[in-house]
Amino acid sequence: MSSSTVSHPVDFEPSLLDENVYSSRRYRTTIDVVTLVSICVVLLYVLPGTLIVPNLTYAGRPALLLALLMFAWWCLARLSPRLLLVGPQPIRWFLGLYLIANLLSYIAGLLRGLPTQEANAQNFAMLQLFEFLGAALIVADGIQNWDRLNRLLRIMVYSAGFMAVVGILQATLKLDVSEYFVIPGLEVKGGLVGFGTRGDEGQFRIAGTTTHYIEFSAVVAMMVPFAIHVARFAETRFQRRFAALCGFLLAISNPMSISRTGIVALGLALAIMVPIWSWRLRYTFMYMGVAAVAAIMVVKPGVLGTLKAMFLNVGVDPSIEGRTNDYALVGHFFDQRPWLGRGPRTLLADPVRDTILDNQWLYTLVTGGIIGVVVLLVLHIAAITLAVIALRRSKREEDRHLCVALISAQAIAIVVGGTFDSLYYTTFAITLALFIGMCGTVWRFTHPARTVRTATTRRT
């Protein structure tokens, strides 16, 4: 029997509403934070990333507009004296620091004078930043209890499983099936980046419902530990089996993207997760891994050979050469503005040289300067630190497993930031924001002070 079949003891603690007024921590309204975030997740993973509200940019994806609404909701909750959350939440300070660093870079861009295209790109970057903050803050402060957090995780895993199915269909049919998911009232903007063949055997790089095959591979790799978590600890047998199926689909769709980033990310996730597993679980996962390799060989022959060639031929790969050739460009722009950079997202693709800086850390160095890079790294480290603190406080195996999964998500984000401009892609960015918020959530849930452990109104 899963440990989740018995409700978490913390969920039965009283929640302070006002002086001498308490409520059940398990009480929920018709639409609470988890309901809204779950809708955002479904829109993020199920609808194609190219589907936007008419006349808007990629920041106009329905999921992102909902994330922007969540940022407004969080701000209103903080401004109202009756809704202000009790107790500290460290992740707020680091997200605030991230906001300040981006605002300083934004001002620096304005002061140097921007052409129209760069000014529009900078405004787009700030809009996406508020969407990122909305997802992270509302999750960190607004989830009431462990039960609602586990429900959100299930929704994320199931939705990611759907995205994996779309990717597998793309790989087998060599057709972008996501183009048939158009909803009346929305419009398609652009197409899948890199959707096509790679390797001598003409293997298709697939992107699922994301906009780029590398983004797809990184997101599914990040979700695998959480699929394993739900498969182990969900309440019902159906939920556990369905999550296991989703995890299996995520694992086999990852190499079908034909991306080194995805393989490295998946390997890193497993390297972090395996040490906390029992030997029985390790053997089970090993058998599942063999089954996944066999499934890939049957469904998409030649994929494993193409991946092997990609890793063995790194020294002569044009994509690697293109990345290293951009280092001189990075040095040129960095020397001009080392501290605050050129301004968020103002380094645009060169229409002549087709220059795209496929490295989030270098891109942040150019557009946000040294301060931007340091603050972004500090945000990742802060999230990991909160998850580690929660891990040490936790006594239940389920809670400890979730904390390690959250640590793996941040480690993946740090590593894949060196292989593509990860925060440019909105599915990956919002997924990362949700996991950053969850690091704050588990820190709050495991805090020794009862008034800190849950979302509640201000004490008068």
Coordinates of C-alpha atoms in Angstrom, one line a residue:
M1 CA 0.0 0.0 0.0
S2 CA 1.3 3.5 -0.9
S3 CA 2.1 5.8 1.9
S4 CA -0.2 8.4 0.2
T5 CA -3.3 6.3 1.0
V6 CA -3.1 7.7 4.5
S7 CA -3.4 11.5 4.5
H8 CA -0.3 13.5 5.5
P9 CA -0.5 14.3 9.3
V10 CA 0.4 17.9 8.7
D11 CA -2.7 18.3 6.6
F12 CA -4.9 17.9 9.7
E13 CA -3.3 20.8 11.5
P14 CA -5.5 23.8 12.1
S15 CA -5.0 26.8 9.8
L16 CA -5.0 30.2 11.5
L17 CA -7.5 32.6 9.8
D18 CA -7.8 35.3 12.4
E19 CA -7.3 35.8 16.1
N20 CA -8.8 32.8 17.8
V21 CA -10.3 31.7 14.4
Y22 CA -9.1 28.5 12.8
S23 CA -10.0 26.4 9.8
S24 CA -9.1 23.0 8.5
R25 CA -6.0 22.9 6.4
R26 CA -7.8 20.5 4.0
Y27 CA -10.6 23.0 3.4
R28 CA -10.6 24.2 -0.2
T29 CA -12.7 26.6 -2.2
T30 CA -14.2 25.9 -5.6
I31 CA -11.3 27.5 -7.4
D32 CA -8.0 27.4 -5.5
V33 CA -4.4 27.8 -6.5
V34 CA -3.9 24.2 -7.5
T35 CA -7.0 24.3 -9.7
L36 CA -5.7 27.4 -11.6
V37 CA -2.2 26.0 -11.9
S38 CA -3.5 22.7 -13.1
I39 CA -5.4 24.4 -15.9
C40 CA -2.2 26.3 -16.7
V41 CA -0.2 23.0 -16.9
V42 CA -2.8 21.3 -19.1
L43 CA -2.8 24.3 -21.5
L44 CA 1.0 24.4 -21.4
Y45 CA 1.6 20.7 -22.2
V46 CA -1.5 19.8 -24.3
L47 CA -1.8 22.8 -26.6
P48 CA 1.0 23.3 -29.1
G49 CA 3.5 26.0 -28.2
T50 CA 2.8 27.7 -31.5
L51 CA -0.8 28.3 -30.7
I52 CA -1.3 31.8 -29.4
V53 CA -4.0 34.5 -28.8
P54 CA -4.3 36.5 -32.1
N55 CA -2.0 39.5 -32.6
L56 CA 0.2 38.5 -29.7
T57 CA 3.7 37.1 -29.5
Y58 CA 4.7 33.7 -28.0
A59 CA 4.1 35.3 -24.6
G60 CA 0.4 35.2 -25.7
R61 CA 0.1 31.4 -25.2
P62 CA -3.1 30.7 -23.2
A63 CA -1.0 29.1 -20.5
L64 CA 1.3 32.1 -20.2
L65 CA -1.6 34.5 -20.0
L66 CA -2.9 32.5 -17.1
A67 CA 0.5 32.6 -15.5
L68 CA 0.4 36.4 -15.8
L69 CA -3.0 36.4 -14.1
M70 CA -1.4 34.3 -11.3
F71 CA 1.2 37.0 -10.9
A72 CA -1.5 39.6 -10.5
W73 CA -3.4 37.4 -8.1
W74 CA -0.2 36.9 -5.9
C75 CA 0.4 40.7 -5.9
L76 CA -3.1 41.4 -4.8
A77 CA -2.8 38.8 -2.0
R78 CA 0.4 40.5 -0.8
L79 CA -1.0 44.0 -0.9
S80 CA -4.2 43.2 1.0
P81 CA -3.6 43.2 4.8
R82 CA -6.3 40.5 5.2
L83 CA -4.7 38.2 2.7
L84 CA -1.0 38.6 3.5
L85 CA 0.5 35.2 4.1
V86 CA 1.9 34.5 7.5
G87 CA 5.5 33.6 7.9
P88 CA 8.7 33.7 5.9
Q89 CA 9.2 32.3 2.4
P90 CA 12.9 32.6 1.3
I91 CA 12.2 31.9 -2.4
R92 CA 10.3 35.2 -2.6
W93 CA 13.5 37.1 -1.9
F94 CA 15.5 35.3 -4.5
L95 CA 12.8 35.7 -7.1
G96 CA 12.7 39.4 -6.1
L97 CA 16.4 39.6 -6.6
Y98 CA 16.0 37.9 -10.1
L99 CA 13.3 40.6 -10.9
I100 CA 15.6 43.4 -9.8
A101 CA 18.5 42.1 -11.9
N102 CA 16.3 42.0 -15.0
L103 CA 14.9 45.4 -14.3
L104 CA 18.4 46.9 -14.0
S105 CA 19.4 45.2 -17.3
Y106 CA 16.2 46.5 -18.9
I107 CA 17.0 50.1 -17.8
A108 CA 20.6 49.7 -19.1
G109 CA 19.2 48.7 -22.4
L110 CA 16.9 51.7 -22.6
L111 CA 19.7 54.0 -21.6
R112 CA 22.0 52.8 -24.5
G113 CA 19.2 53.4 -27.0
L114 CA 17.5 50.5 -28.7
P115 CA 16.3 50.0 -32.3
T116 CA 12.6 49.0 -32.6
Q117 CA 13.3 45.3 -33.0
E118 CA 15.5 45.1 -29.9
A119 CA 13.1 47.3 -27.9
N120 CA 10.2 44.9 -28.7
A121 CA 12.3 41.9 -27.8
Q122 CA 13.2 43.5 -24.5
N123 CA 9.5 44.2 -23.7
F124 CA 8.6 40.6 -24.6
A125 CA 11.3 39.4 -22.2
M126 CA 9.9 41.4 -19.3
L127 CA 6.4 40.1 -20.0
Q128 CA 7.7 36.5 -20.0
L129 CA 9.6 37.3 -16.8
F130 CA 6.3 38.3 -15.0
E131 CA 4.7 35.1 -16.2
F132 CA 7.7 33.1 -14.9
L133 CA 7.4 34.9 -11.5
G134 CA 3.6 34.3 -11.4
A135 CA 4.0 30.6 -11.8
A136 CA 6.8 30.3 -9.2
L137 CA 5.3 32.6 -6.5
I138 CA 1.7 31.3 -6.6
V139 CA 3.0 27.8 -6.2
A140 CA 5.4 28.7 -3.4
D141 CA 2.8 30.6 -1.3
G142 CA -0.6 29.4 -2.4
I143 CA -0.7 25.6 -2.2
Q144 CA -2.6 24.7 1.0
N145 CA -1.4 21.2 1.8
W146 CA 0.4 18.1 0.7
D147 CA -2.7 16.6 -0.8
R148 CA -3.2 19.5 -3.2
L149 CA 0.5 19.5 -4.0
N150 CA 0.3 15.8 -4.9
R151 CA -2.7 16.4 -7.0
L152 CA -0.8 19.1 -9.0
L153 CA 2.1 16.7 -9.5
R154 CA -0.3 14.1 -11.0
I155 CA -1.8 16.6 -13.4
M156 CA 1.8 17.6 -14.5
V157 CA 2.8 13.9 -15.1
Y158 CA -0.4 13.0 -17.0
S159 CA -0.1 16.1 -19.2
A160 CA 3.5 15.5 -19.9
G161 CA 2.6 11.9 -20.8
F162 CA 0.2 13.3 -23.4
M163 CA 3.0 15.5 -24.8
A164 CA 5.3 12.4 -25.0
V165 CA 2.6 10.5 -27.0
V166 CA 2.4 13.4 -29.4
G167 CA 6.2 13.2 -29.8
I168 CA 6.2 9.5 -30.4
L169 CA 3.5 9.9 -33.1
Q170 CA 5.6 12.6 -34.7
A171 CA 8.6 10.3 -34.7
T172 CA 6.7 7.3 -36.2
L173 CA 4.5 9.1 -38.7
K174 CA 7.1 11.8 -39.6
L175 CA 4.2 14.2 -39.3
D176 CA 3.6 17.1 -36.9
V177 CA 0.3 15.9 -35.5
S178 CA 0.2 18.9 -33.1
E179 CA -0.9 21.1 -36.0
Y180 CA -4.3 19.4 -35.8
F181 CA -4.8 20.7 -32.2
V182 CA -5.9 24.2 -33.4
I183 CA -8.7 25.7 -31.2
P184 CA -11.1 28.2 -32.7
G185 CA -10.2 31.7 -31.5
L186 CA -6.4 31.0 -31.4
E187 CA -3.9 31.2 -34.2
V188 CA -0.8 29.4 -35.2
K189 CA 2.4 31.4 -35.0
G190 CA 5.5 30.0 -36.7
G191 CA 6.2 26.3 -36.6
L192 CA 8.4 23.7 -34.9
V193 CA 12.1 24.7 -34.9
G194 CA 14.2 21.9 -36.4
F195 CA 11.4 19.6 -37.1
G196 CA 13.1 17.4 -39.7
T197 CA 15.7 14.7 -40.2
R198 CA 19.0 14.3 -38.5
G199 CA 21.7 11.6 -39.0
D200 CA 22.6 9.3 -41.8
E201 CA 19.5 7.3 -41.4
G202 CA 17.1 10.3 -41.7
Q203 CA 15.8 10.1 -38.1
F204 CA 13.1 12.7 -37.3
R205 CA 13.8 15.2 -34.5
I206 CA 10.5 15.7 -32.7
A207 CA 9.2 18.4 -30.4
G208 CA 5.8 17.1 -29.1
T209 CA 3.7 20.1 -28.2
T210 CA 6.8 22.3 -27.5
T211 CA 8.4 24.5 -30.2
H212 CA 11.8 22.9 -30.3
Y213 CA 13.2 19.4 -30.1
I214 CA 15.8 20.3 -27.5
E215 CA 13.2 22.0 -25.3
F216 CA 11.1 18.8 -25.7
S217 CA 13.9 16.5 -24.7
A218 CA 14.8 18.7 -21.6
V219 CA 11.2 18.9 -20.4
V220 CA 10.5 15.2 -20.7
A221 CA 13.8 14.4 -19.0
M222 CA 12.9 16.8 -16.1
M223 CA 9.5 15.1 -15.7
V224 CA 10.7 11.5 -15.5
P225 CA 11.7 11.6 -11.8
F226 CA 8.2 13.1 -11.0
A227 CA 6.5 10.4 -13.0
I228 CA 8.4 7.8 -10.9
H229 CA 7.4 9.7 -7.8
V230 CA 3.7 9.6 -8.6
A231 CA 4.0 5.9 -9.8
R232 CA 5.4 5.1 -6.3
F233 CA 3.2 7.2 -4.0
A234 CA -0.1 8.0 -5.7
E235 CA -3.3 7.2 -3.7
T236 CA -4.9 4.6 -6.0
R237 CA -3.5 1.7 -8.0
F238 CA -4.9 3.2 -11.2
Q239 CA -3.1 6.5 -10.5
R240 CA 0.2 4.6 -9.9
R241 CA -0.1 2.5 -13.0
F242 CA -1.1 5.4 -15.2
A243 CA 1.9 7.5 -13.9
A244 CA 4.2 4.5 -14.5
L245 CA 2.9 4.4 -18.1
C246 CA 3.5 8.1 -18.5
G247 CA 7.0 7.7 -17.1
F248 CA 7.7 4.9 -19.6
L249 CA 6.4 7.1 -22.5
L250 CA 8.5 10.1 -21.3
A251 CA 11.6 7.9 -21.2
I252 CA 11.2 6.4 -24.7
S253 CA 10.2 9.7 -26.3
N254 CA 13.3 11.4 -24.9
P255 CA 15.9 9.8 -27.3
M256 CA 13.4 10.1 -30.2
S257 CA 14.1 13.9 -30.2
I258 CA 17.6 13.0 -31.4
S259 CA 19.1 15.5 -28.9
R260 CA 22.3 15.1 -26.8
T261 CA 20.8 17.5 -24.3
G262 CA 17.9 15.2 -23.6
I263 CA 20.1 12.2 -23.0
V264 CA 22.5 14.1 -20.7
A265 CA 19.5 15.6 -18.8
L266 CA 17.9 12.2 -18.3
G267 CA 21.2 10.6 -17.2
L268 CA 21.7 13.4 -14.7
A269 CA 18.2 13.0 -13.3
L270 CA 18.7 9.3 -12.8
A271 CA 22.1 9.8 -11.3
I272 CA 20.6 12.0 -8.6
M273 CA 17.5 9.8 -8.0
V274 CA 19.1 6.3 -8.0
P275 CA 21.1 6.7 -4.7
I276 CA 17.9 7.2 -2.6
W277 CA 16.1 4.2 -4.1
S278 CA 16.0 0.7 -2.6
W279 CA 17.7 -2.1 -4.4
R280 CA 14.4 -3.5 -5.4
L281 CA 13.4 -0.3 -7.1
R282 CA 16.7 -0.1 -8.8
Y283 CA 16.3 -3.6 -10.2
T284 CA 12.7 -2.7 -11.3
F285 CA 13.9 0.4 -13.0
M286 CA 16.7 -1.5 -14.7
Y287 CA 14.2 -3.9 -16.2
M288 CA 12.0 -1.0 -17.3
G289 CA 15.1 0.5 -18.9
V290 CA 15.7 -2.6 -20.9
A291 CA 12.1 -2.6 -22.0
A292 CA 12.3 1.0 -23.0
V293 CA 15.4 0.4 -25.2
A294 CA 13.6 -2.6 -26.8
A295 CA 10.5 -0.4 -27.4
I296 CA 12.6 2.3 -29.0
M297 CA 14.3 -0.3 -31.3
V298 CA 11.0 -1.6 -32.4
V299 CA 9.0 1.6 -32.8
K300 CA 11.9 3.7 -34.3
P301 CA 14.8 1.6 -35.5
G302 CA 18.1 3.4 -36.0
V303 CA 17.5 6.1 -33.2
L304 CA 20.0 4.5 -30.8
G305 CA 22.6 4.3 -33.6
T306 CA 22.1 7.9 -34.5
L307 CA 22.5 9.0 -30.9
K308 CA 25.7 6.9 -30.6
A309 CA 27.1 8.6 -33.6
M310 CA 26.2 12.0 -32.3
F311 CA 28.2 11.4 -29.1
L312 CA 31.1 9.8 -30.8
N313 CA 31.4 12.5 -33.5
V314 CA 31.1 15.5 -31.2
G315 CA 34.4 16.9 -32.5
V316 CA 33.2 17.2 -36.1
D317 CA 29.5 18.0 -35.4
P318 CA 28.5 21.3 -37.2
S319 CA 26.1 22.2 -34.3
I320 CA 29.0 22.1 -31.8
E321 CA 31.2 24.1 -34.1
G322 CA 28.5 26.7 -34.6
R323 CA 28.3 27.1 -30.8
T324 CA 32.0 27.5 -30.3
N325 CA 32.3 29.9 -33.2
D326 CA 30.0 32.3 -31.3
Y327 CA 32.4 32.7 -28.4
A328 CA 34.2 35.5 -30.1
L329 CA 30.8 37.3 -30.5
V330 CA 30.2 36.8 -26.8
G331 CA 33.5 38.3 -25.9
H332 CA 32.9 41.3 -28.1
F333 CA 29.5 42.2 -26.5
F334 CA 30.7 41.4 -23.0
D335 CA 33.6 43.8 -23.2
Q336 CA 31.2 46.6 -24.1
R337 CA 28.8 46.1 -21.2
P338 CA 30.1 43.6 -18.7
W339 CA 27.9 44.3 -15.6
L340 CA 24.3 44.7 -16.8
G341 CA 24.6 43.6 -20.4
R342 CA 22.8 44.8 -23.5
G343 CA 19.3 44.4 -22.0
P344 CA 17.0 41.3 -21.7
R345 CA 16.7 39.3 -25.0
T346 CA 18.3 42.1 -27.1
L347 CA 20.8 39.8 -28.8
L348 CA 18.8 38.9 -31.8
A349 CA 19.6 36.4 -34.6
D350 CA 21.8 37.9 -37.3
P351 CA 19.8 37.7 -40.5
V352 CA 23.1 37.4 -42.5
R353 CA 25.1 35.0 -40.3
D354 CA 22.0 33.4 -38.7
T355 CA 23.7 33.8 -35.4
I356 CA 21.7 32.3 -32.5
L357 CA 23.5 31.9 -29.2
D358 CA 22.5 28.4 -28.1
N359 CA 23.7 28.8 -24.5
Q360 CA 21.5 30.3 -21.8
W361 CA 24.5 31.2 -19.5
L362 CA 26.4 32.9 -22.3
Y363 CA 23.2 34.6 -23.5
T364 CA 22.5 35.8 -20.0
L365 CA 26.1 37.1 -19.8
V366 CA 25.6 39.1 -22.9
T367 CA 22.1 40.4 -22.2
G368 CA 22.2 40.6 -18.4
G369 CA 25.9 40.9 -17.7
I370 CA 27.8 39.4 -14.7
I371 CA 25.0 40.5 -12.4
G372 CA 22.4 38.6 -14.5
V373 CA 24.5 35.4 -14.5
V374 CA 25.2 35.5 -10.8
V375 CA 21.6 36.1 -9.8
L376 CA 20.3 33.3 -12.1
L377 CA 22.8 30.9 -10.6
V378 CA 21.9 32.0 -7.1
L379 CA 18.2 31.4 -7.8
H380 CA 18.9 27.8 -8.8
I381 CA 21.2 27.3 -5.8
A382 CA 18.5 28.8 -3.5
A383 CA 15.9 26.4 -4.8
I384 CA 18.2 23.5 -4.3
T385 CA 19.1 24.7 -0.8
L386 CA 15.4 24.9 0.2
A387 CA 14.7 21.4 -1.2
V388 CA 17.8 20.1 0.7
I389 CA 16.5 21.7 3.9
A390 CA 13.1 20.1 3.4
L391 CA 14.8 16.8 2.6
R392 CA 16.6 16.9 6.0
R393 CA 13.4 17.8 7.9
S394 CA 11.3 15.2 6.2
K395 CA 10.6 11.9 8.0
R396 CA 8.3 10.3 5.4
E397 CA 9.9 8.4 2.4
E398 CA 7.4 10.1 0.0
D399 CA 8.4 13.6 1.1
R400 CA 12.1 12.8 0.8
H401 CA 11.7 11.3 -2.6
L402 CA 9.9 14.5 -3.8
C403 CA 12.6 16.7 -2.5
V404 CA 15.3 14.8 -4.4
A405 CA 13.2 15.0 -7.6
L406 CA 13.0 18.8 -7.1
I407 CA 16.8 18.9 -6.7
S408 CA 17.2 16.9 -9.9
A409 CA 15.0 19.5 -11.8
Q410 CA 17.2 22.4 -10.8
A411 CA 20.4 20.4 -11.6
I412 CA 19.0 19.7 -15.1
A413 CA 18.2 23.4 -15.6
I414 CA 21.7 24.4 -14.7
V415 CA 23.3 21.8 -17.0
V416 CA 21.0 22.2 -20.1
G417 CA 21.4 26.0 -19.8
G418 CA 24.9 25.4 -21.3
T419 CA 23.4 23.5 -24.3
F420 CA 20.6 25.8 -25.5
D421 CA 19.0 29.1 -24.6
S422 CA 16.5 27.4 -22.3
L423 CA 14.7 30.3 -20.8
Y424 CA 13.7 31.6 -24.3
Y425 CA 11.4 28.5 -24.6
T426 CA 8.2 29.0 -22.7
T427 CA 7.3 25.4 -21.9
F428 CA 10.6 24.8 -20.3
A429 CA 10.7 28.2 -18.6
I430 CA 7.2 27.8 -16.9
T431 CA 8.0 24.2 -16.0
L432 CA 11.2 25.4 -14.3
A433 CA 9.2 28.1 -12.5
L434 CA 6.7 25.6 -11.2
F435 CA 9.5 23.5 -9.7
I436 CA 11.2 26.5 -8.2
G437 CA 8.0 27.4 -6.5
M438 CA 7.6 23.8 -5.3
C439 CA 11.0 24.0 -3.6
G440 CA 9.6 26.9 -1.6
T441 CA 6.4 24.8 -1.0
V442 CA 8.2 21.8 0.5
W443 CA 10.3 24.1 2.6
R444 CA 7.2 25.7 4.0
F445 CA 5.4 22.4 4.5
T446 CA 8.3 21.0 6.5
H447 CA 8.9 24.1 8.6
P448 CA 8.9 23.5 12.4
A449 CA 6.5 26.5 13.0
R450 CA 2.9 25.6 12.4
T451 CA 2.0 29.1 11.3
V452 CA 4.5 28.9 8.4
R453 CA 3.5 25.4 7.2
T454 CA 0.4 26.5 5.2
A455 CA -1.1 29.2 3.2
T456 CA -3.3 31.4 5.5
T457 CA -4.5 34.9 6.0
R458 CA -2.8 37.5 8.1
R459 CA -3.3 37.5 11.8
T460 CA -5.0 40.7 13.0

